[in-house]
Tab-separated table of C-alpha atoms and ligand atoms in Angstrom:
chain	number	residue	atom	x	y	z
A	6	MET	CA	-23.414	-13.600	-8.453
A	7	THR	CA	-23.210	-10.982	-5.421
A	8	ALA	CA	-25.561	-8.203	-4.299
A	9	LEU	CA	-22.890	-5.952	-5.584
A	10	THR	CA	-22.893	-7.650	-9.083
A	11	ASP	CA	-26.540	-6.792	-9.555
A	12	LEU	CA	-25.966	-3.136	-8.487
A	13	LEU	CA	-22.981	-2.635	-10.694
A	14	ALA	CA	-24.859	-4.545	-13.788
A	15	ALA	CA	-27.889	-2.047	-13.216
A	16	ARG	CA	-25.483	0.969	-13.168
A	17	ILE	CA	-23.548	-0.300	-16.368
A	18	ALA	CA	-26.919	-0.847	-18.072
A	19	ALA	CA	-28.101	2.866	-17.267
A	20	ASP	CA	-24.493	4.712	-17.714
A	21	GLY	CA	-22.476	2.112	-19.940
A	22	PRO	CA	-19.233	0.493	-19.297
A	23	MET	CA	-17.241	1.494	-16.047
A	24	THR	CA	-13.531	2.103	-15.950
A	25	LEU	CA	-11.585	-0.292	-13.715
A	26	ALA	CA	-10.925	2.176	-11.318
A	27	ASP	CA	-14.559	2.659	-10.547
A	28	TYR	CA	-15.200	-0.948	-10.525
A	29	MET	CA	-12.378	-1.370	-7.924
A	30	ALA	CA	-13.459	1.389	-5.834
A	31	GLU	CA	-16.758	-0.053	-5.556
A	32	ALA	CA	-15.726	-3.793	-5.010
A	33	LEU	CA	-13.343	-2.556	-2.330
A	34	MET	CA	-15.243	0.313	-0.517
A	35	HIS	CA	-18.781	0.034	-1.493
A	36	PRO	CA	-20.535	1.187	2.089
A	37	GLU	CA	-22.736	-1.669	2.466
A	38	HIS	CA	-20.870	-4.396	-0.164
A	39	GLY	CA	-17.399	-3.511	-0.242
A	40	TYR	CA	-14.525	-5.875	0.425
A	41	TYR	CA	-12.875	-3.840	3.324
A	42	SER	CA	-16.019	-2.117	4.388
A	43	THR	CA	-17.517	-5.318	5.681
A	44	ARG	CA	-14.877	-7.400	6.959
A	45	ASP	CA	-11.423	-7.930	8.618
A	46	PRO	CA	-9.751	-9.965	5.679
A	47	LEU	CA	-6.352	-10.146	7.347
A	48	GLY	CA	-4.619	-13.293	8.783
A	49	ALA	CA	-4.806	-17.016	8.540
A	50	ALA	CA	-8.372	-17.294	8.918
A	51	GLY	CA	-8.914	-14.501	6.385
A	52	ASP	CA	-8.107	-13.993	2.666
A	53	PHE	CA	-4.370	-12.924	2.863
A	54	ILE	CA	-1.685	-12.291	5.512
A	55	THR	CA	0.540	-9.096	5.582
A	56	ALA	CA	4.100	-8.620	6.994
A	57	PRO	CA	3.200	-7.081	10.290
A	58	GLU	CA	0.662	-9.982	10.809
A	59	ILE	CA	3.400	-12.387	10.079
A	60	SER	CA	5.896	-11.177	12.776
A	61	GLN	CA	6.105	-8.388	15.452
A	62	MET	CA	9.563	-7.526	14.020
A	63	PHE	CA	8.168	-5.956	11.167
A	64	GLY	CA	6.415	-3.254	12.828
A	65	GLU	CA	9.317	-2.757	15.365
A	66	LEU	CA	11.906	-2.215	12.662
A	67	VAL	CA	9.712	0.315	10.780
A	68	GLY	CA	9.189	2.194	13.966
A	69	LEU	CA	13.147	2.415	14.608
A	70	SER	CA	13.442	3.463	10.938
A	71	LEU	CA	10.874	6.600	11.552
A	72	ALA	CA	12.300	7.360	15.091
A	73	GLN	CA	15.993	7.540	13.696
A	74	ALA	CA	14.497	9.975	10.778
A	75	TRP	CA	12.808	11.937	13.688
A	76	ILE	CA	16.199	12.171	15.509
A	77	ASP	CA	18.138	12.885	12.208
A	78	GLN	CA	15.619	15.960	11.535
A	79	GLY	CA	16.135	17.427	15.195
A	80	GLN	CA	13.265	15.787	17.069
A	81	PRO	CA	10.505	17.870	16.001
A	82	ASN	CA	7.775	18.496	18.598
A	83	PRO	CA	4.934	18.037	18.010
A	84	PHE	CA	4.846	15.536	14.877
A	85	CYS	CA	2.223	13.577	12.972
A	86	LEU	CA	2.968	9.751	13.195
A	87	ALA	CA	0.659	8.551	10.756
A	88	GLU	CA	-0.207	5.071	8.956
A	89	LEU	CA	-2.329	4.731	5.771
A	90	GLY	CA	-4.553	1.663	5.798
A	91	PRO	CA	-3.558	0.051	9.118
A	92	GLY	CA	-5.631	-2.948	8.808
A	93	ARG	CA	-5.779	-4.371	12.243
A	94	GLY	CA	-3.565	-1.753	13.718
A	95	THR	CA	-0.847	-4.417	14.352
A	96	LEU	CA	2.012	-2.611	12.797
A	97	MET	CA	1.378	0.768	14.495
A	98	ALA	CA	1.028	-1.297	17.966
A	99	ASP	CA	4.421	-3.021	17.432
A	100	LEU	CA	5.966	0.466	16.309
A	101	LEU	CA	4.771	2.121	19.469
A	102	ARG	CA	6.096	-0.631	21.782
A	103	ALA	CA	9.751	-0.574	19.830
A	104	THR	CA	9.750	3.068	20.249
A	105	ALA	CA	8.666	3.667	23.878
A	106	LYS	CA	12.159	3.984	24.894
A	107	VAL	CA	13.231	6.692	22.305
A	108	PRO	CA	13.412	9.787	24.521
A	109	GLY	CA	10.736	12.361	23.746
A	110	PHE	CA	9.376	10.517	20.782
A	111	HIS	CA	6.044	9.450	21.996
A	112	ALA	CA	5.622	12.678	23.724
A	113	ALA	CA	5.708	14.682	20.547
A	114	ALA	CA	3.829	12.261	18.650
A	115	GLN	CA	0.177	12.769	17.482
A	116	ILE	CA	-0.853	9.394	16.022
A	117	HIS	CA	-3.275	9.847	12.950
A	118	LEU	CA	-4.749	6.851	11.011
A	119	VAL	CA	-6.105	7.099	7.523
A	120	GLU	CA	-8.550	4.375	6.946
A	121	ALA	CA	-11.699	4.181	4.967
A	122	SER	CA	-13.130	1.029	6.549
A	123	PRO	CA	-15.492	1.273	9.856
A	124	THR	CA	-14.871	-2.540	10.361
A	125	LEU	CA	-11.173	-2.020	10.041
A	126	ARG	CA	-11.247	1.184	12.120
A	127	ALA	CA	-12.895	-0.897	15.201
A	128	GLU	CA	-9.969	-3.318	14.611
A	129	GLN	CA	-7.338	-0.648	15.114
A	130	ALA	CA	-9.252	1.020	18.013
A	131	LYS	CA	-8.393	-1.982	20.089
A	132	ARG	CA	-4.951	-1.686	19.718
A	133	VAL	CA	-3.956	2.123	19.294
A	134	SER	CA	-5.777	5.184	20.462
A	135	ALA	CA	-5.603	7.613	17.594
A	136	THR	CA	-7.361	10.248	15.178
A	137	TRP	CA	-9.061	8.645	12.233
A	138	HIS	CA	-9.101	10.215	8.655
A	139	ASP	CA	-10.971	9.304	5.507
A	140	ASP	CA	-8.067	10.439	3.460
A	141	THR	CA	-4.590	12.070	3.631
A	142	THR	CA	-5.731	15.698	2.949
A	143	THR	CA	-6.998	16.206	6.563
A	144	LEU	CA	-3.658	15.192	8.161
A	145	PRO	CA	-2.563	18.072	10.420
A	146	ASP	CA	0.137	20.527	9.154
A	147	LEU	CA	2.727	19.088	11.037
A	148	PRO	CA	6.040	17.364	10.260
A	149	LEU	CA	5.118	13.858	8.814
A	150	PHE	CA	6.352	10.582	9.816
A	151	LEU	CA	4.174	7.865	8.063
A	152	ILE	CA	4.287	4.093	7.059
A	153	ALA	CA	1.995	2.669	4.473
A	154	ASN	CA	2.303	-1.109	4.188
A	155	GLU	CA	0.146	-2.968	1.545
A	156	PHE	CA	-1.793	0.055	1.157
A	157	PHE	CA	-0.987	1.493	-2.352
A	158	ASP	CA	-1.997	-1.798	-4.148
A	159	ALA	CA	-5.576	-1.381	-2.889
A	160	LEU	CA	-6.039	1.958	-4.651
A	161	PRO	CA	-8.142	1.772	-7.987
A	162	ILE	CA	-6.093	1.539	-10.999
A	163	ARG	CA	-6.923	2.198	-14.800
A	164	GLN	CA	-5.378	-0.045	-17.483
A	165	PHE	CA	-4.831	0.735	-21.174
A	166	GLN	CA	-4.055	-1.639	-24.058
A	167	ARG	CA	-1.593	0.223	-26.641
A	168	ASP	CA	-3.063	0.621	-30.031
A	169	GLY	CA	-0.965	2.729	-32.637
A	170	SER	CA	-0.627	6.209	-30.998
A	171	GLY	CA	-3.599	5.822	-28.841
A	172	TRP	CA	-4.934	3.537	-26.138
A	173	ARG	CA	-7.963	1.080	-25.636
A	174	GLU	CA	-9.095	1.233	-21.923
A	175	VAL	CA	-10.255	-1.808	-20.200
A	176	GLN	CA	-13.673	-1.384	-18.969
A	177	VAL	CA	-16.136	-3.315	-17.242
A	178	THR	CA	-19.284	-4.267	-18.805
A	179	VAL	CA	-21.949	-6.905	-18.459
A	180	GLU	CA	-22.375	-10.105	-20.637
A	181	GLY	CA	-25.541	-12.134	-19.852
A	182	ASN	CA	-25.651	-12.126	-16.089
A	183	ALA	CA	-21.862	-11.728	-15.462
A	184	LEU	CA	-19.328	-8.767	-15.388
A	185	VAL	CA	-16.787	-8.837	-17.722
A	186	SER	CA	-13.726	-6.715	-19.063
A	187	ALA	CA	-13.869	-5.209	-22.735
A	188	LEU	CA	-11.982	-2.754	-24.580
A	189	SER	CA	-13.017	0.908	-25.287
A	190	PRO	CA	-12.292	2.419	-28.843
A	191	ALA	CA	-8.712	3.618	-29.007
A	192	LYS	CA	-8.296	7.179	-27.910
A	193	PRO	CA	-5.280	9.487	-26.940
A	194	VAL	CA	-4.293	9.515	-23.264
A	195	PRO	CA	-2.108	12.475	-22.296
A	196	GLU	CA	-1.118	10.991	-19.242
A	197	LEU	CA	0.402	7.980	-21.118
A	198	GLU	CA	2.356	10.145	-23.739
A	199	TYR	CA	5.711	9.215	-22.209
A	200	ARG	CA	4.997	5.535	-22.438
A	201	LEU	CA	4.658	5.669	-26.281
A	202	GLN	CA	8.507	5.316	-26.190
A	203	ASP	CA	8.777	2.084	-24.363
A	204	THR	CA	5.548	0.117	-25.351
A	205	LYS	CA	4.353	-1.569	-28.548
A	206	ASP	CA	0.925	-2.280	-29.850
A	207	GLY	CA	-0.980	-4.618	-27.563
A	208	ASP	CA	1.094	-3.910	-24.374
A	209	ILE	CA	-0.836	-2.919	-21.126
A	210	VAL	CA	0.078	-0.198	-19.042
A	211	GLU	CA	-1.659	0.856	-15.730
A	212	ILE	CA	-2.126	4.218	-14.203
A	213	CYS	CA	-3.183	4.970	-10.391
A	214	PRO	CA	-4.819	8.222	-10.173
A	215	ALA	CA	-5.189	8.030	-6.476
A	216	LEU	CA	-1.388	7.322	-5.871
A	217	LEU	CA	-0.368	10.515	-7.615
A	218	ALA	CA	-3.038	12.497	-5.318
A	219	ILE	CA	-1.982	10.966	-2.000
A	220	THR	CA	2.017	10.858	-2.865
A	221	SER	CA	1.769	14.708	-3.611
A	222	VAL	CA	-0.047	15.445	-0.471
A	223	ILE	CA	2.541	13.451	1.737
A	224	ALA	CA	5.510	14.723	-0.454
A	225	SER	CA	4.170	18.348	-0.001
A	226	ARG	CA	3.971	18.052	3.841
A	227	ILE	CA	7.438	16.549	4.050
A	228	ASP	CA	8.640	19.330	1.777
A	229	ALA	CA	6.892	22.019	4.139
A	230	HIS	CA	7.566	20.623	7.592
A	231	GLY	CA	10.027	17.807	7.186
A	232	GLY	CA	9.350	14.142	7.967
A	233	THR	CA	9.705	10.814	6.193
A	234	ALA	CA	7.522	8.406	4.568
A	235	LEU	CA	8.087	4.732	4.081
A	236	ILE	CA	6.310	3.036	1.376
A	237	VAL	CA	6.342	-0.721	1.235
A	238	ASP	CA	4.465	-2.922	-1.246
A	239	TYR	CA	4.555	-5.227	-4.335
A	240	GLY	CA	5.366	-3.872	-7.589
A	241	ASP	CA	8.227	-2.624	-9.562
A	242	TRP	CA	9.736	0.625	-11.084
A	243	ARG	CA	7.440	0.883	-14.160
A	244	SER	CA	4.059	-0.424	-14.705
A	245	LEU	CA	3.996	-2.941	-17.817
A	246	GLY	CA	1.451	-5.824	-18.259
A	247	ASP	CA	-1.889	-6.636	-16.494
A	248	THR	CA	-1.077	-6.921	-12.763
A	249	LEU	CA	-4.649	-6.884	-11.605
A	250	GLN	CA	-5.324	-9.482	-9.306
A	251	ALA	CA	-8.038	-10.966	-7.141
A	252	VAL	CA	-7.527	-13.240	-3.844
A	253	GLN	CA	-10.116	-15.001	-1.944
A	254	ASP	CA	-9.209	-17.632	0.780
A	255	HIS	CA	-5.536	-17.220	0.161
A	256	ALA	CA	-6.206	-18.572	-3.558
A	257	PRO	CA	-6.426	-16.254	-6.999
A	258	VAL	CA	-10.060	-15.726	-8.312
A	259	ASN	CA	-11.456	-14.069	-11.380
A	260	PRO	CA	-11.816	-10.282	-10.327
A	261	PHE	CA	-14.854	-9.797	-11.991
A	262	ALA	CA	-16.824	-13.125	-10.716
A	263	ALA	CA	-17.857	-11.771	-6.966
A	264	PRO	CA	-17.079	-8.138	-6.435
A	265	GLY	CA	-17.092	-7.235	-2.690
A	266	GLN	CA	-16.028	-11.109	-1.729
A	267	ALA	CA	-12.493	-11.009	-3.075
A	268	ASP	CA	-9.576	-8.655	-2.565
A	269	ILE	CA	-8.652	-6.921	-5.611
A	270	THR	CA	-5.307	-5.207	-5.973
A	271	ALA	CA	-2.623	-4.294	-8.709
A	272	HIS	CA	1.306	-3.998	-8.438
A	273	VAL	CA	2.360	-0.655	-7.267
A	274	ASP	CA	4.055	1.638	-10.071
A	275	PHE	CA	6.967	2.874	-7.678
A	276	GLU	CA	8.264	5.091	-10.299
A	277	ALA	CA	4.946	6.815	-10.349
A	278	ILE	CA	5.510	7.474	-6.588
A	279	ALA	CA	8.930	8.814	-7.303
A	280	LEU	CA	7.645	11.112	-9.851
A	281	ALA	CA	4.762	12.422	-7.740
A	282	SER	CA	7.199	12.888	-4.689
A	283	SER	CA	8.847	16.248	-6.001
A	284	PRO	CA	9.789	18.773	-4.572
A	285	ALA	CA	10.579	16.243	-1.715
A	286	LYS	CA	13.347	13.508	-2.244
A	287	TYR	CA	12.817	10.105	-2.833
A	288	THR	CA	15.516	7.291	-2.094
A	289	ARG	CA	16.255	4.237	-4.203
A	290	LEU	CA	13.870	1.501	-4.633
A	291	THR	CA	14.832	-1.167	-2.261
A	292	PRO	CA	13.768	-4.865	-1.592
A	293	GLN	CA	12.145	-5.439	1.673
A	294	GLY	CA	14.737	-8.046	2.606
A	295	VAL	CA	17.557	-5.770	2.226
A	296	PHE	CA	15.488	-3.210	4.114
A	297	LEU	CA	14.886	-5.539	7.059
A	298	GLU	CA	18.314	-6.885	7.068
A	299	ARG	CA	19.859	-3.082	7.335
A	300	LEU	CA	17.791	-2.406	10.203
A	301	GLY	CA	18.912	-5.625	11.981
A	302	ILE	CA	16.225	-8.241	11.778
A	303	THR	CA	18.485	-11.024	11.902
A	304	GLN	CA	20.021	-9.855	15.499
A	305	ARG	CA	16.365	-9.204	16.643
A	306	ALA	CA	15.346	-12.494	15.525
A	307	GLN	CA	18.031	-14.172	17.575
A	308	THR	CA	17.020	-11.985	20.480
A	309	LEU	CA	13.572	-13.237	20.336
A	310	ALA	CA	14.622	-16.746	19.816
A	311	ALA	CA	16.634	-16.905	22.924
A	312	PRO	CA	14.006	-18.209	25.015
A	313	LEU	CA	12.030	-20.008	22.511
A	314	SER	CA	12.168	-23.852	21.371
A	315	GLY	CA	9.864	-26.461	19.469
A	316	ASP	CA	6.967	-24.767	17.530
A	317	ALA	CA	7.355	-21.395	18.642
A	318	LEU	CA	11.100	-21.240	17.591
A	319	ASP	CA	10.072	-22.854	14.133
A	320	THR	CA	7.428	-20.184	13.773
A	321	LEU	CA	9.876	-17.399	14.375
A	322	VAL	CA	12.384	-18.792	12.068
A	323	ALA	CA	9.663	-19.221	9.150
A	324	ALA	CA	8.562	-15.587	9.872
A	325	HIS	CA	12.017	-14.182	9.620
A	326	ARG	CA	12.697	-16.291	6.406
A	327	ARG	CA	9.053	-15.204	4.934
A	328	LEU	CA	9.751	-11.557	5.588
A	329	THR	CA	13.418	-11.503	4.074
A	330	ASP	CA	14.163	-14.423	1.580
A	331	PRO	CA	14.036	-13.435	-2.035
A	332	ALA	CA	11.922	-16.552	-2.914
A	333	GLU	CA	9.232	-15.345	-0.312
A	334	MET	CA	8.384	-11.626	0.241
A	335	GLY	CA	11.944	-10.430	0.213
A	336	SER	CA	12.355	-9.086	-3.184
A	337	LEU	CA	8.777	-9.038	-4.685
A	338	PHE	CA	8.003	-6.704	-1.729
A	339	LYS	CA	9.748	-3.320	-2.366
A	340	VAL	CA	10.429	-0.262	0.040
A	341	ILE	CA	10.662	3.427	-0.993
A	342	GLY	CA	11.152	6.413	1.170
A	343	ILE	CA	10.312	10.100	0.692
A	344	TYR	CA	12.244	12.464	2.908
A	345	PRO	CA	13.237	16.420	2.966
A	346	ASN	CA	15.962	18.050	0.947
A	347	GLY	CA	18.915	18.648	3.144
A	348	ALA	CA	17.986	15.322	5.713
A	349	PRO	CA	19.715	12.148	5.286
A	350	PRO	CA	17.887	9.146	3.584
A	351	PRO	CA	15.864	7.036	6.333
A	352	ALA	CA	17.707	4.052	7.793
A	353	GLY	CA	17.601	1.005	5.752
A	354	LEU	CA	17.160	3.001	2.544
A	355	GLU	CA	20.742	4.369	1.948
A	356	PRO	CA	22.031	4.506	-1.522
B	10	SAH	N1	-1.327	-2.115	6.666
B	10	SAH	C1	-2.198	-3.160	6.846
B	10	SAH	C2	-3.323	-3.502	6.020
B	10	SAH	C3	-3.112	-3.800	4.429
B	10	SAH	S1	-5.087	-4.107	3.496
B	10	SAH	C4	-1.360	-4.626	6.826
B	10	SAH	O1	-0.319	-4.621	6.425
B	10	SAH	O2	-1.594	-5.627	7.500
B	10	SAH	C5	-5.204	-2.430	2.992
B	10	SAH	C6	-5.697	-1.536	4.228
B	10	SAH	O3	-6.032	-0.193	3.384
B	10	SAH	C7	-7.019	-1.765	4.749
B	10	SAH	O4	-6.902	-1.370	6.058
B	10	SAH	C8	-8.131	-0.989	3.876
B	10	SAH	O5	-9.200	-0.789	4.552
B	10	SAH	C9	-7.248	0.320	3.716
B	10	SAH	N2	-7.615	0.791	2.689
B	10	SAH	C10	-7.784	0.132	1.169
B	10	SAH	N3	-8.208	1.330	0.354
B	10	SAH	C11	-8.362	2.490	1.281
B	10	SAH	C12	-8.552	3.845	0.771
B	10	SAH	N4	-8.943	4.283	-0.491
B	10	SAH	N5	-8.483	4.683	1.645
B	10	SAH	C13	-8.400	4.486	3.134
B	10	SAH	N6	-8.101	3.314	3.373
B	10	SAH	C14	-7.830	2.262	2.493
């Protein structure tokens, strides 16, 4: 039981069951009790670790891919260099260090960070000077070069279970003192019409309303002004099955047990990103390991390894393996790019 459990139980008693999306939004971003609003969850001492926290190589290589895209598109000046959900600001700091010698890149860049958590904004401000935004709609009308790592998985999802030609929505309700999930009666869901062809009774599918809204803002900026977005996350091409997961202290927990205390995420449906990226173009969905290898992670690791020995060398070798090995993050994590018509696909994401 948490303070947030009580608040949500009272709201459900008054208004009826909540959608999973409303529940996730409160659990992650409630101003006083939300998971991200109140803490820095990253790193070995936190609940989970991300690619930029594993190694500087990740942000460096993302930076070089974006800088190459900027060169390929005629070095627009000024341009918006943006990150969604920058965590501790580590990726952006590594990206900026790696691109410092790209002529004109820093001079033309205006750095914009989209971050909802005041706690994490304060962490980011220690490493990067930038303009902060609550959401993507206020990003400047400029060519947009953007990275989002493990951002889309934190966006609230709705879940539906197929029932005949309709769908029962997974909702959050109260049982005794506890929050539990329960199914609504079946109803038609127009957004899921196309899924009637590839699902059967009892199958679960997920939709992420915020993903669609955010992707269309990004894609229309890129279509209008140029730019490139790199979106890195775990997930797959089409949503099927229950992918909701909660993690606390690096271990899985029940997502309804302690809202505000655990990270709650879902796998990203990259097909939904691709569909929302029109009229801009999207790249082939590429495993993270392949993306990083194409950008030269092995050469970079060798350079960094040269002066190292002992534990420091072991840590670097382990980080390289963790980011690229298919048995670790190399194939669960995937990358999709959004880029303008007439430009080449971003480096690392060629067909
Ligand atoms: N990209 C970082 C952090 C990933 S954690 C890394 O790779 O280490 C998810 C990040 O997205 C956090 O910074 C979190 O506060 C932010 N975030 C989650 N949901 C958000 C939302 N709806 N709007 C803005 N930021 C959000």
